[in-house]
XYZ file of N, CA, C and O in Angstrom:
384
model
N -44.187 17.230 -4.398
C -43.406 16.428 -5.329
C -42.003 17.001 -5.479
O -41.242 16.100 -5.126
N -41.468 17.816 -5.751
C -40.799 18.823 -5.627
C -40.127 18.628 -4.642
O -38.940 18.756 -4.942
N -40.284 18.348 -3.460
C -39.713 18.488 -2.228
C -39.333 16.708 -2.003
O -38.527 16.526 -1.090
N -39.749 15.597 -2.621
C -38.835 14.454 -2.824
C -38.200 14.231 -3.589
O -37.287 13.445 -3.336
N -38.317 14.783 -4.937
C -37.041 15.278 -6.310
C -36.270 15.727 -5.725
O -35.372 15.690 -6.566
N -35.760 16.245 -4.732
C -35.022 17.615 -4.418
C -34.162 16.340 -3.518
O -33.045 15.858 -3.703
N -34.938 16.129 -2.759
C -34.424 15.351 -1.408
C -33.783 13.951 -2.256
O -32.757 13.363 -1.914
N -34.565 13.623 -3.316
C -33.969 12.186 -3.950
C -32.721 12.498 -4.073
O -31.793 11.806 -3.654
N -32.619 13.548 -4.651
C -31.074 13.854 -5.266
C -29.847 13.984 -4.645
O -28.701 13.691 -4.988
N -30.373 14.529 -3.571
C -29.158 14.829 -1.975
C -29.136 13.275 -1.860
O -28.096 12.624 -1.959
N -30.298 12.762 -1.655
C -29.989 11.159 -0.796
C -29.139 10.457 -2.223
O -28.176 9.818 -1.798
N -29.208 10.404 -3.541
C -28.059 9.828 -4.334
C -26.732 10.323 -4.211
O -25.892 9.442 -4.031
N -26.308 11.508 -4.260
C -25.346 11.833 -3.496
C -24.781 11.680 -2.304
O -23.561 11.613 -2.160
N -25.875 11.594 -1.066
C -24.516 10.798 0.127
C -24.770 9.209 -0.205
O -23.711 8.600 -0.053
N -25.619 8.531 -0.527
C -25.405 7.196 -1.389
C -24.149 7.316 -1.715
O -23.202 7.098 -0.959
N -24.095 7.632 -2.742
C -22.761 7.509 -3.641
C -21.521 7.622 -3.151
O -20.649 6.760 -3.265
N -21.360 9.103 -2.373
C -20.040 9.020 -1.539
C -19.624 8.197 -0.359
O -18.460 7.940 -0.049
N -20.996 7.712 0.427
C -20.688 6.690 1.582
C -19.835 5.172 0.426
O -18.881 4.411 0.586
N -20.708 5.365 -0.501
C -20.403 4.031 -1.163
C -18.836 4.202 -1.622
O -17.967 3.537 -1.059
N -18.493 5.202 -2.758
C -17.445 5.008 -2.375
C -16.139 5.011 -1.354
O -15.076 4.456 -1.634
N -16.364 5.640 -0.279
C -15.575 5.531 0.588
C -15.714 4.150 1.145
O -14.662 3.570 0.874
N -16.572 3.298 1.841
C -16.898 2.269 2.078
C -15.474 0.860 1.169
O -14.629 0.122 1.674
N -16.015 1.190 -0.667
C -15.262 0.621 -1.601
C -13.613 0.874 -1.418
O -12.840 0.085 -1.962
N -13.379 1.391 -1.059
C -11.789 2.243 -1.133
C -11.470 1.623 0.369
O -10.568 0.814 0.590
N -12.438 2.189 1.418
C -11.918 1.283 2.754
C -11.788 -0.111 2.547
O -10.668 -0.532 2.837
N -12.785 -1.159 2.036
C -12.528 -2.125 1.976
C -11.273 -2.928 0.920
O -10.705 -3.984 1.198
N -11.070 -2.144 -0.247
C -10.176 -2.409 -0.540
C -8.878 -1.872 -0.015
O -7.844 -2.523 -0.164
N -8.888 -0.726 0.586
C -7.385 -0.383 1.314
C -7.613 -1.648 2.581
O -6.624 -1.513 3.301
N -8.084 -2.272 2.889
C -8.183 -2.986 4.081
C -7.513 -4.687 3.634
O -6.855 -5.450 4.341
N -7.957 -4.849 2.299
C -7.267 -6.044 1.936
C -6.474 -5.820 1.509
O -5.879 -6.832 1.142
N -5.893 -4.761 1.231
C -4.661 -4.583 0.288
C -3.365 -4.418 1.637
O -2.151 -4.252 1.517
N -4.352 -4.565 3.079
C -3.352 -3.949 3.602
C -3.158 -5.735 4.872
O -2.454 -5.923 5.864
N -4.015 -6.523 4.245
C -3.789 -7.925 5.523
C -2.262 -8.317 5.359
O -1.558 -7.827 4.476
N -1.805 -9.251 6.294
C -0.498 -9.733 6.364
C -0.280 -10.443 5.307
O 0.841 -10.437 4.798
N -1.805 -11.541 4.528
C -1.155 -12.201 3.647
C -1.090 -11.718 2.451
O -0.395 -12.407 1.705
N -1.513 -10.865 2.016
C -1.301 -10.228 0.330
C -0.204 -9.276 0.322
O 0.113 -8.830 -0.781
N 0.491 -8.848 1.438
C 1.404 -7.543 1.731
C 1.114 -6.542 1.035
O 0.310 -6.667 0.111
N 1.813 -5.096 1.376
C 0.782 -3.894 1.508
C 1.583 -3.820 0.014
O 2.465 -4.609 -0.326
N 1.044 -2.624 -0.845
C 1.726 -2.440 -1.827
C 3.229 -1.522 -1.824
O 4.082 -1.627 -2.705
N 3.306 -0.783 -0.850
C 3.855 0.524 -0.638
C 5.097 -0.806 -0.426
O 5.467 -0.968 -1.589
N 5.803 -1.686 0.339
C 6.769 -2.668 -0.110
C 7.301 -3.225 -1.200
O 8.396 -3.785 -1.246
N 6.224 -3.019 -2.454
C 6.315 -3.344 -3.575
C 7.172 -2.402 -4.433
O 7.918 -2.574 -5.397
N 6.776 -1.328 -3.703
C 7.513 -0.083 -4.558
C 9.104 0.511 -3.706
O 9.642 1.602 -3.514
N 9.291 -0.408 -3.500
C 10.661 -0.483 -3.285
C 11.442 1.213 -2.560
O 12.417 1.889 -2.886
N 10.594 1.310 -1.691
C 10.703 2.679 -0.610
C 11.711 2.228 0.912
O 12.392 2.922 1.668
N 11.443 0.959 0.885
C 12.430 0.858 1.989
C 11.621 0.766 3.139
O 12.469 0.826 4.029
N 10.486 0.656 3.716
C 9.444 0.294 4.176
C 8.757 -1.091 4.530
O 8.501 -1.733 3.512
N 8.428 -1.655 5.598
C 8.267 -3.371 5.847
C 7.917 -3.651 7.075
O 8.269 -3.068 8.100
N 7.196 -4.581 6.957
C 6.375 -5.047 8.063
C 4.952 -4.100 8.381
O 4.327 -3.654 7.419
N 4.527 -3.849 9.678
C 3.424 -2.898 10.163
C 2.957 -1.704 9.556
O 1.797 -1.474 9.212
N 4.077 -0.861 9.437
C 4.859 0.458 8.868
C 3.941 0.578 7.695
O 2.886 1.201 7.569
N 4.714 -0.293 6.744
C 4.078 -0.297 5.599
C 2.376 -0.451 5.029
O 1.753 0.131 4.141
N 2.004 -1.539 6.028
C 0.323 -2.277 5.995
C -1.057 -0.808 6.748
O -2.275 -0.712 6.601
N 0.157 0.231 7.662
C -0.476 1.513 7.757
C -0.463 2.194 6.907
O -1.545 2.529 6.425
N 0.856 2.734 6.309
C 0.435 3.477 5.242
C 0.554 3.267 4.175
O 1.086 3.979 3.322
N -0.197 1.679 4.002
C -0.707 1.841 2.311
C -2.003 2.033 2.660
O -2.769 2.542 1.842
N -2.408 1.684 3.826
C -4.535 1.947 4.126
C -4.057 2.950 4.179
O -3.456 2.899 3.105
N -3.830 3.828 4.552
C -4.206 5.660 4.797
C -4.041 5.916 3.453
O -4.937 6.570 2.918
N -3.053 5.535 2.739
C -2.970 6.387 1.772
C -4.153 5.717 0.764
O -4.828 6.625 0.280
N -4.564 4.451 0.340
C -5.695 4.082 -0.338
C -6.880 4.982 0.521
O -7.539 5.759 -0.171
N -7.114 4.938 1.636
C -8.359 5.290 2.416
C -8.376 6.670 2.170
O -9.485 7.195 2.274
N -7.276 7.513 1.820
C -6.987 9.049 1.435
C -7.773 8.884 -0.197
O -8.849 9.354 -0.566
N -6.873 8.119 -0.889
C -7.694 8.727 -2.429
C -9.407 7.810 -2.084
O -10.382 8.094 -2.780
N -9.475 7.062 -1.283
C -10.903 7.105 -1.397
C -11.644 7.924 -0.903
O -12.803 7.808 -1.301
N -11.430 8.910 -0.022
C -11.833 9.771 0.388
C -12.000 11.263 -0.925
O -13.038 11.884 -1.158
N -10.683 11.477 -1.549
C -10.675 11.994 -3.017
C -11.734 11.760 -4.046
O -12.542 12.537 -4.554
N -11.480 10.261 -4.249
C -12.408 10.053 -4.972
C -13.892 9.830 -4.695
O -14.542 9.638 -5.722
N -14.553 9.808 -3.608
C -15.793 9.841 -3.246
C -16.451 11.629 -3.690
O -17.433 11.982 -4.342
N -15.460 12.345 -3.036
C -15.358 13.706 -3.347
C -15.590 14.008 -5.289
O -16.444 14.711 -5.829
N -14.871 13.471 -5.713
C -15.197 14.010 -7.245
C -16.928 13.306 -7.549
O -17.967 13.925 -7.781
N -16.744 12.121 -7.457
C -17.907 11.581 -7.699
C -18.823 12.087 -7.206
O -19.580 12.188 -8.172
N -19.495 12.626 -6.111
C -19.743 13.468 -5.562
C -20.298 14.822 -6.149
O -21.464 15.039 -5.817
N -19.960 15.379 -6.614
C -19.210 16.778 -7.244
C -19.492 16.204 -8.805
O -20.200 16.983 -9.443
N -19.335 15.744 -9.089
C -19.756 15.302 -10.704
C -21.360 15.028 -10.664
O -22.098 15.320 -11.604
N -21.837 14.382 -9.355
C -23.368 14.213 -9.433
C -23.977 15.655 -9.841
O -24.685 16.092 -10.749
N -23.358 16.143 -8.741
C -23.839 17.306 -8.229
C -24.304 18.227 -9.197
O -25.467 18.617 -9.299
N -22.940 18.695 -10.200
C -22.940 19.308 -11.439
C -23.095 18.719 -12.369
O -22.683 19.333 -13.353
N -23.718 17.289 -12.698
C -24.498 17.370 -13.834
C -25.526 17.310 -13.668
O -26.240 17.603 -14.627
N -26.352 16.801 -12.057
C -27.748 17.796 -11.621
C -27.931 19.295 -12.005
O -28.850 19.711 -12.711
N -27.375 19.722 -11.695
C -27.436 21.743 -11.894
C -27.243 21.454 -13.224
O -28.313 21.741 -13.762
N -26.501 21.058 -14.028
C -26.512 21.326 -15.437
C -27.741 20.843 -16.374
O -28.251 21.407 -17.342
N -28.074 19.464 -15.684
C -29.500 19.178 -16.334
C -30.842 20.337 -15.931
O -31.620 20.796 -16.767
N -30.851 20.547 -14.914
C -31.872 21.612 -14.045
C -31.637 22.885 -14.519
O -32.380 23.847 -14.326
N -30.420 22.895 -15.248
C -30.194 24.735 -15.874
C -30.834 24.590 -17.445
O -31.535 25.485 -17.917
N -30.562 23.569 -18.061
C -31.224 22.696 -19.391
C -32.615 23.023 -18.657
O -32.724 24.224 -18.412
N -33.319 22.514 -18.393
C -34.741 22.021 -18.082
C -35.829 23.824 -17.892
O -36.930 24.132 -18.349
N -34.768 24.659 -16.966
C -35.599 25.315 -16.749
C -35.507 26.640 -18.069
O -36.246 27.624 -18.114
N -34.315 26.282 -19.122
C -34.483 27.442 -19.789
C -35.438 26.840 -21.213
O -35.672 27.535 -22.201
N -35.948 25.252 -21.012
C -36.288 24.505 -21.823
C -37.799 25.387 -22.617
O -38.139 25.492 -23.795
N -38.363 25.854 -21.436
C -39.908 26.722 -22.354
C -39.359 27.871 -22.672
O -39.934 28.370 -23.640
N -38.265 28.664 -22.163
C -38.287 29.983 -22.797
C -37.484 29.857 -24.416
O -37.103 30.866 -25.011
N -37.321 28.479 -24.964
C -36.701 28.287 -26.238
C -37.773 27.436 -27.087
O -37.478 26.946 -28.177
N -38.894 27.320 -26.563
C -39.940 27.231 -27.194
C -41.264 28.459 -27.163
O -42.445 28.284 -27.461
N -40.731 29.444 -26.797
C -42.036 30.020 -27.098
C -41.532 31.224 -28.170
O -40.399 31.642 -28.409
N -42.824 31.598 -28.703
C -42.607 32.093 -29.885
C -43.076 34.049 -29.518
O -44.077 34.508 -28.968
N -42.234 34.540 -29.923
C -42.458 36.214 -29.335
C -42.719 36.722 -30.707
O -42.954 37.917 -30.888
């Protein structure tokens, strides 16, 4: 039992980070078609056409890559933090 608790938890974690990277690609991917134009034009850098529709995906596909990483990393450590709770849970019930 033990040994699919363990394994559940890894498998919610690359869950989670495939997912968000996946989310971040697909939205850097529409953010980056010809007809919505990229944002990085918007912000008035001087940038247009192709140029731009590349690096607004890299740079969205970058913080999704970031942010898969925290999320990630937040599973992670509030697993260990619940599991550090849990296992000091009987030595604060017993009575010496």
């Amino acid at each position: 039992m033990k040994f699919f608790i363990i394994n559940s938890f890894r498998l919610m974690v690359y869950v989670a980070y495939i997912a968000t990277i996946v989310i971040g690609l697909a939205l850097a991917y529409y953010n980056a078609v010809p007809q919505q134009g990229a944002w990085i034009t918007e912000m008035q850098i001087g940038i247009s056409g192709g140029l731009a529709q590349v690096l607004s995906f890299v740079i969205i596909a970058g913080g999704a890559w970031v942010a898969a990483s925290v999320v990630a990393g937040l599973i992670v450590t509030i697993l260990d933090i619940r599991d550090d709770i849990n296992d000091r849970l009987p030595d604060a019930r017993r009575d010496d």
